[in-house]
Amino acid sequence: MLAELNELYQQAILRHSRHPQNFRALPEADRTAVGNNPLCGDHYTVFLKLADEQIVDLSFTGAGCAVSKAAGSLMTETLKGKTVSEARNLADNYNAMLRTGEVDEQLGESQSLAGVHHFPTRIKCALLPWEAMRAALNSSTKEVSTQEVAG
Amino acid sequence: MSGWEKLRDDFPILAQRVHGQPLIYLDGAATTQKPRAVLEAMDRFYQEDNSNVHRGIHELSRRATLAFEAARDRTAKFINARESAEIIFTRGTTEGINLVANTWGVKNLKPGDVILLTEMEHHSNIVPWQMLAERTGAKLAYLPVTGDDGLLDLKHLDDLLGPKVKLFAFTHISNTLGTINPVAEFCARARKQGIVTLVDAAQSAGHRPLDAQEIGCDFLSFSGHKLCGPTGIGALYGRRELLEAMSPYQGGGDMISSVDFFQSSWNSVPHKFEAGTPNIAGAIGLHAALDYLAAIGLDQIAKHDAELAGYAFEKMSRLPGIRLFGPKGGRAGVISFMLGNIHAHDVVTVADQYGLALRGGHHCNQPLMRKLGVESTARASFYFYNNMEEADRLVEVLKEIQRFFGE
């Protein structure tokens, strides 16, 4: 029981949730998008600064649980310097990791979220900042939601 | 073993382990567990009497109709309606409220009229009125909540019950705050102004004796599944005089007296509000649940609720950094809290690993959450099958959670 909990709330996740990296607005961002989970009220805005199809800087703001906040923080570290197409692939692999627990080394520290696969009800938390990032890449102005049905 | 402990044996689901720990189910405000008597009554109906109701000539249809209408009689007795015709079977509290909005509301509201609600309403007692306001040009107004103590600001009630107000709809017990509202007083004050009243009894039905006539309301809606009954069945009480004047809710079979190719005439109350084949087994399960609760005694259940809520609230209040919502005394067994800065979903995830079923989120109370300045809360809700040891275990596990997250 506690082994699985410790796998979910790894030290990296607790650390990043308490002290998130790149947790600020990016005034010079080219793209921004909002991710919202109406089930719990968690919401994040992701900011991307692009140059020649490369993410030269990214950041996020918002509020949510330890899992979603750490996921956002780790995501900014994983994706800085990646190309747009690499970021899309990593988002796919990250999504697969949350469902299966199989890691992709390219995900760097974001691999520490693999333990979420033991907690299917929390996958949407870990996905929220990544879905907002994907929406920003697609220049989607529509708010994205990880949960279609709100209570 | 006390009588309460023996009752636990009636709930087969409670005798299990979750993640290797004994299950402690503290989510009754979302849905309660079902005693064997309810499961068996429904099973027996499907095994022995299953048939469609009304207009059937054959024996099984006769039995099903008798059982369905007996459930209506039982429900009328449960809330002390004047007659069984004042009970409309619905899918639950939400459908009852939507029924009133779509029939009484559409007919009686005009532009500029006001629907008065309170700030502690569940989404199900806000959104149908917003939709009605959109449709009719009526406006919404809210009786404020004072703060974390979760009481309604009664000083302003008479001012708010102005001449434009046509309907006052409010919850009996808050599903987030555990507040028990003085509903009889609300109804008396509204009635003086000729204002129609609707009581959302989702959290009170099955937790305390309910008497619609004593409360003095015009409508009252509740769900079966929050009082040991099955999901998908509930009841709306309406005063006959109002029901008679209302148009039907949905069109279909069972709600007509005669149908022509171009027009139809409606069946009598309550059948004109019950189009289509109803949830017969659900009504039979509801009947069994109401019998089960009556055998324990609703006044006894209310007393047990109050003792357990008071005990848990007091113990929880001693945890460092906890923020508790709702009144300190005279409260229902629904306790919302924030454990320092730990997000409700993190609290609930860890508690689940210890076998505790809690709920975290906005509890379908988003406007109230915004007012209280929180995104979400964790919530423990108790019913008569819960006990002091479980409340103790809850507090122990909350301490573990604080240690786990280093708070």
Short mmCIF file of C-alpha atoms in Angstrom, two decimals, chain B residues 9-265:
data_model
loop_
_atom_site.label_atom_id
_atom_site.label_comp_id
_atom_site.label_asym_id
_atom_site.label_seq_id
_atom_site.Cartn_x
_atom_site.Cartn_y
_atom_site.Cartn_z
CA ASP B 9 -24.00 -6.57 9.33
CA ASP B 10 -26.98 -5.60 7.16
CA PHE B 11 -24.56 -3.98 4.68
CA PRO B 12 -22.58 -6.72 2.93
CA ILE B 13 -20.39 -4.18 1.12
CA LEU B 14 -18.90 -2.83 4.36
CA ALA B 15 -17.23 -6.14 5.23
CA GLN B 16 -14.36 -5.83 2.78
CA ARG B 17 -10.80 -4.68 2.60
CA VAL B 18 -9.66 -1.95 0.25
CA HIS B 19 -5.93 -1.82 -0.55
CA GLY B 20 -5.48 -4.40 2.22
CA GLN B 21 -7.18 -2.21 4.85
CA PRO B 22 -10.68 -2.51 6.32
CA LEU B 23 -13.02 -0.29 4.29
CA ILE B 24 -14.20 2.84 6.10
CA TYR B 25 -16.91 4.34 3.94
CA LEU B 26 -17.26 8.08 4.62
CA ASP B 27 -18.93 9.17 1.40
CA GLY B 28 -22.61 8.79 2.27
CA ALA B 29 -23.36 12.37 1.20
CA ALA B 30 -22.56 11.22 -2.35
CA THR B 31 -24.40 7.92 -2.02
CA THR B 32 -25.17 5.62 0.88
CA GLN B 33 -24.64 1.87 0.99
CA LYS B 34 -27.59 -0.50 0.61
CA PRO B 35 -28.79 -2.95 3.23
CA ARG B 36 -29.56 -6.53 2.27
CA ALA B 37 -33.32 -5.87 2.72
CA VAL B 38 -33.26 -3.40 -0.20
CA LEU B 39 -31.21 -5.66 -2.46
CA GLU B 40 -33.47 -8.61 -1.70
CA ALA B 41 -36.70 -6.68 -2.29
CA MET B 42 -35.54 -5.66 -5.76
CA ASP B 43 -34.20 -9.11 -6.53
CA ARG B 44 -37.49 -10.69 -5.45
CA PHE B 45 -39.46 -8.34 -7.69
CA TYR B 46 -37.38 -9.28 -10.75
CA GLN B 47 -37.48 -12.98 -9.90
CA GLU B 48 -41.17 -13.25 -9.06
CA ASP B 49 -43.33 -10.27 -10.06
CA ASN B 50 -41.58 -8.44 -12.91
CA SER B 51 -44.06 -6.89 -15.30
CA ASN B 52 -45.06 -3.45 -16.53
CA VAL B 53 -47.37 -1.34 -14.40
CA HIS B 54 -50.84 0.09 -15.04
CA ARG B 55 -53.40 -1.03 -17.59
CA GLY B 56 -52.20 -4.64 -17.38
CA ILE B 57 -54.87 -7.27 -16.95
CA HIS B 58 -52.67 -10.24 -16.22
CA GLU B 59 -51.62 -11.33 -12.76
CA LEU B 60 -47.97 -10.21 -12.87
CA SER B 61 -48.97 -6.74 -14.03
CA ARG B 62 -51.47 -6.53 -11.21
CA ARG B 63 -48.75 -7.42 -8.68
CA ALA B 64 -46.26 -4.96 -10.18
CA THR B 65 -48.85 -2.16 -10.16
CA LEU B 66 -49.79 -2.89 -6.55
CA ALA B 67 -46.14 -2.91 -5.49
CA PHE B 68 -45.38 0.31 -7.40
CA GLU B 69 -48.36 2.16 -5.93
CA ALA B 70 -47.62 0.75 -2.47
CA ALA B 71 -44.17 2.35 -2.79
CA ARG B 72 -45.89 5.66 -3.54
CA ASP B 73 -48.09 5.29 -0.45
CA ARG B 74 -45.01 4.46 1.65
CA THR B 75 -43.17 7.52 0.31
CA ALA B 76 -46.18 9.76 1.05
CA LYS B 77 -46.17 8.47 4.63
CA PHE B 78 -42.40 8.99 4.89
CA ILE B 79 -42.68 12.75 4.32
CA ASN B 80 -46.23 13.05 5.67
CA ALA B 81 -47.86 14.18 2.42
CA ARG B 82 -51.63 14.67 2.64
CA GLU B 83 -52.17 11.99 0.01
CA SER B 84 -50.19 9.67 -2.25
CA ALA B 85 -51.16 11.69 -5.33
CA GLU B 86 -48.77 14.38 -4.08
CA ILE B 87 -45.81 12.05 -4.71
CA ILE B 88 -44.24 12.01 -8.18
CA PHE B 89 -41.56 9.40 -8.77
CA THR B 90 -38.43 10.87 -10.36
CA ARG B 91 -34.88 9.72 -11.07
CA GLY B 92 -33.72 11.69 -8.05
CA THR B 93 -33.52 15.13 -6.44
CA THR B 94 -32.15 16.75 -9.59
CA GLU B 95 -34.98 15.54 -11.79
CA GLY B 96 -37.56 16.71 -9.24
CA ILE B 97 -36.12 20.23 -9.32
CA ASN B 98 -35.97 20.23 -13.13
CA LEU B 99 -39.58 19.06 -13.23
CA VAL B 100 -40.71 22.04 -11.16
CA ALA B 101 -38.60 24.45 -13.25
CA ASN B 102 -39.96 23.10 -16.53
CA THR B 103 -43.62 22.92 -15.56
CA TRP B 104 -44.52 25.27 -12.71
CA GLY B 105 -41.65 27.62 -13.56
CA VAL B 106 -42.30 27.99 -17.27
CA LYS B 107 -45.97 28.64 -16.64
CA ASN B 108 -45.64 31.09 -13.76
CA LEU B 109 -42.51 33.16 -14.30
CA LYS B 110 -42.31 36.26 -16.44
CA PRO B 111 -39.60 38.84 -17.20
CA GLY B 112 -38.49 40.70 -14.08
CA ASP B 113 -39.66 38.02 -11.64
CA VAL B 114 -37.05 36.83 -9.13
CA ILE B 115 -36.04 33.31 -8.13
CA LEU B 116 -34.40 33.44 -4.71
CA LEU B 117 -31.76 30.78 -3.92
CA THR B 118 -29.03 30.55 -1.29
CA GLU B 119 -25.28 30.62 -1.79
CA MET B 120 -24.94 27.09 -0.42
CA GLU B 121 -27.02 25.39 -3.11
CA HIS B 122 -25.80 22.33 -4.99
CA HIS B 123 -25.45 22.86 -8.75
CA SER B 124 -28.69 20.90 -9.13
CA ASN B 125 -30.56 23.68 -7.31
CA ILE B 126 -28.85 26.46 -9.29
CA VAL B 127 -28.49 25.37 -12.90
CA PRO B 128 -32.17 24.45 -13.58
CA TRP B 129 -33.13 27.93 -12.33
CA GLN B 130 -30.48 29.59 -14.50
CA MET B 131 -31.92 27.74 -17.49
CA LEU B 132 -35.43 28.80 -16.48
CA ALA B 133 -34.31 32.43 -16.03
CA GLU B 134 -32.80 32.35 -19.51
CA ARG B 135 -36.06 31.04 -20.91
CA THR B 136 -38.47 33.34 -19.06
CA GLY B 137 -36.50 36.54 -18.44
CA ALA B 138 -36.67 36.01 -14.68
CA LYS B 139 -33.66 36.91 -12.52
CA LEU B 140 -31.78 35.04 -9.78
CA ALA B 141 -30.96 36.38 -6.33
CA TYR B 142 -29.04 34.72 -3.50
CA LEU B 143 -29.31 34.67 0.26
CA PRO B 144 -25.64 34.98 1.35
CA VAL B 145 -23.54 32.56 3.39
CA THR B 146 -21.78 34.37 6.23
CA GLY B 147 -18.35 32.64 6.00
CA ASP B 148 -16.51 29.49 7.06
CA ASP B 149 -19.13 28.87 9.77
CA GLY B 150 -21.51 28.10 6.92
CA LEU B 151 -24.65 29.84 8.13
CA LEU B 152 -27.13 31.76 6.01
CA ASP B 153 -27.41 35.46 6.65
CA LEU B 154 -30.99 35.55 7.93
CA LYS B 155 -30.89 39.28 8.70
CA HIS B 156 -31.37 39.92 5.00
CA LEU B 157 -34.00 37.30 4.35
CA ASP B 158 -37.06 39.55 4.72
CA ASP B 159 -35.46 42.21 2.49
CA LEU B 160 -34.70 39.61 -0.15
CA LEU B 161 -38.22 38.15 -0.02
CA GLY B 162 -39.48 41.18 -1.96
CA PRO B 163 -42.57 41.60 -4.15
CA LYS B 164 -40.79 40.40 -7.33
CA VAL B 165 -39.84 37.04 -5.79
CA LYS B 166 -42.00 34.19 -7.09
CA LEU B 167 -40.01 31.21 -5.84
CA PHE B 168 -37.63 30.55 -2.94
CA ALA B 169 -35.65 27.31 -3.39
CA PHE B 170 -33.16 26.18 -0.75
CA THR B 171 -31.38 23.18 0.64
CA HIS B 172 -32.40 21.61 3.93
CA ILE B 173 -28.87 20.38 4.71
CA SER B 174 -25.79 21.62 2.87
CA ASN B 175 -23.86 18.83 1.13
CA THR B 176 -20.61 20.71 1.72
CA LEU B 177 -21.04 22.61 4.98
CA GLY B 178 -23.28 20.26 6.95
CA THR B 179 -25.47 23.25 7.87
CA ILE B 180 -29.05 22.40 8.85
CA ASN B 181 -31.25 25.25 7.64
CA PRO B 182 -34.41 26.38 9.46
CA VAL B 183 -36.60 25.36 6.55
CA ALA B 184 -39.97 25.68 8.33
CA GLU B 185 -39.11 29.29 9.18
CA PHE B 186 -38.05 29.96 5.56
CA CYS B 187 -41.37 28.59 4.33
CA ALA B 188 -43.40 30.58 6.84
CA ARG B 189 -41.68 33.82 5.90
CA ALA B 190 -42.03 33.12 2.17
CA ARG B 191 -45.68 32.12 2.50
CA LYS B 192 -46.51 35.46 4.14
CA GLN B 193 -45.41 37.10 0.88
CA GLY B 194 -47.23 34.56 -1.29
CA ILE B 195 -43.93 33.07 -2.49
CA VAL B 196 -43.78 29.43 -3.58
CA THR B 197 -41.10 27.31 -1.83
CA LEU B 198 -39.01 24.31 -2.86
CA VAL B 199 -36.91 22.31 -0.40
CA ASP B 200 -33.89 20.33 -1.65
CA ALA B 201 -34.02 17.46 0.85
CA ALA B 202 -31.27 15.35 -0.79
CA GLN B 203 -29.09 15.42 2.35
CA SER B 204 -31.84 15.45 4.98
CA ALA B 205 -34.17 12.70 3.77
CA GLY B 206 -33.19 9.53 5.61
CA HIS B 207 -31.13 11.47 8.14
CA ARG B 208 -33.94 12.94 10.22
CA PRO B 209 -37.74 12.82 10.37
CA LEU B 210 -39.21 14.80 7.46
CA ASP B 211 -42.69 16.25 7.53
CA ALA B 212 -43.61 18.25 4.43
CA GLN B 213 -46.76 19.63 6.07
CA GLU B 214 -44.92 20.74 9.19
CA ILE B 215 -42.19 22.32 7.05
CA GLY B 216 -44.97 24.02 5.10
CA CYS B 217 -43.24 23.85 1.72
CA ASP B 218 -44.92 23.72 -1.69
CA PHE B 219 -42.36 21.34 -3.24
CA LEU B 220 -39.77 18.99 -1.75
CA SER B 221 -37.37 16.80 -3.71
CA PHE B 222 -35.16 13.92 -2.57
CA SER B 223 -33.23 10.89 -3.84
CA GLY B 224 -33.57 7.24 -2.90
CA HIS B 225 -29.88 6.41 -3.17
CA LYS B 226 -28.86 8.78 -0.39
CA LEU B 227 -31.11 6.98 2.10
CA CYS B 228 -30.13 3.33 1.55
CA GLY B 229 -32.26 2.95 -1.59
CA PRO B 230 -31.15 2.25 -5.15
CA THR B 231 -29.93 4.84 -7.66
CA GLY B 232 -32.33 6.13 -10.32
CA ILE B 233 -35.34 6.62 -8.06
CA GLY B 234 -36.41 9.64 -6.07
CA ALA B 235 -39.54 11.54 -5.28
CA LEU B 236 -40.91 15.01 -5.72
CA TYR B 237 -43.59 16.13 -3.30
CA GLY B 238 -45.88 18.90 -4.51
CA ARG B 239 -49.02 20.36 -3.01
CA ARG B 240 -51.95 18.96 -5.00
CA GLU B 241 -53.35 22.41 -5.76
CA LEU B 242 -50.09 23.36 -7.52
CA LEU B 243 -49.70 19.99 -9.24
CA GLU B 244 -53.23 20.19 -10.65
CA ALA B 245 -52.49 23.56 -12.26
CA MET B 246 -49.17 22.43 -13.77
CA SER B 247 -48.67 21.15 -17.31
CA PRO B 248 -47.08 17.74 -17.84
CA TYR B 249 -43.30 17.33 -17.72
CA GLN B 250 -42.62 14.85 -20.53
CA GLY B 251 -44.99 13.39 -23.09
CA GLY B 252 -45.46 9.67 -23.57
CA GLY B 253 -47.34 6.66 -22.37
CA ASP B 254 -48.99 6.52 -18.94
CA MET B 255 -49.33 10.32 -18.67
CA ILE B 256 -52.42 10.70 -20.88
CA SER B 257 -56.09 10.02 -20.45
CA SER B 258 -56.74 9.99 -24.17
CA VAL B 259 -54.69 10.63 -27.30
CA ASP B 260 -56.00 11.81 -30.63
CA PHE B 261 -53.82 12.30 -33.72
CA PHE B 262 -53.69 16.04 -33.07
CA GLN B 263 -54.28 16.51 -29.37
CA SER B 264 -54.30 14.66 -26.10
CA SER B 265 -55.71 15.12 -22.66
#
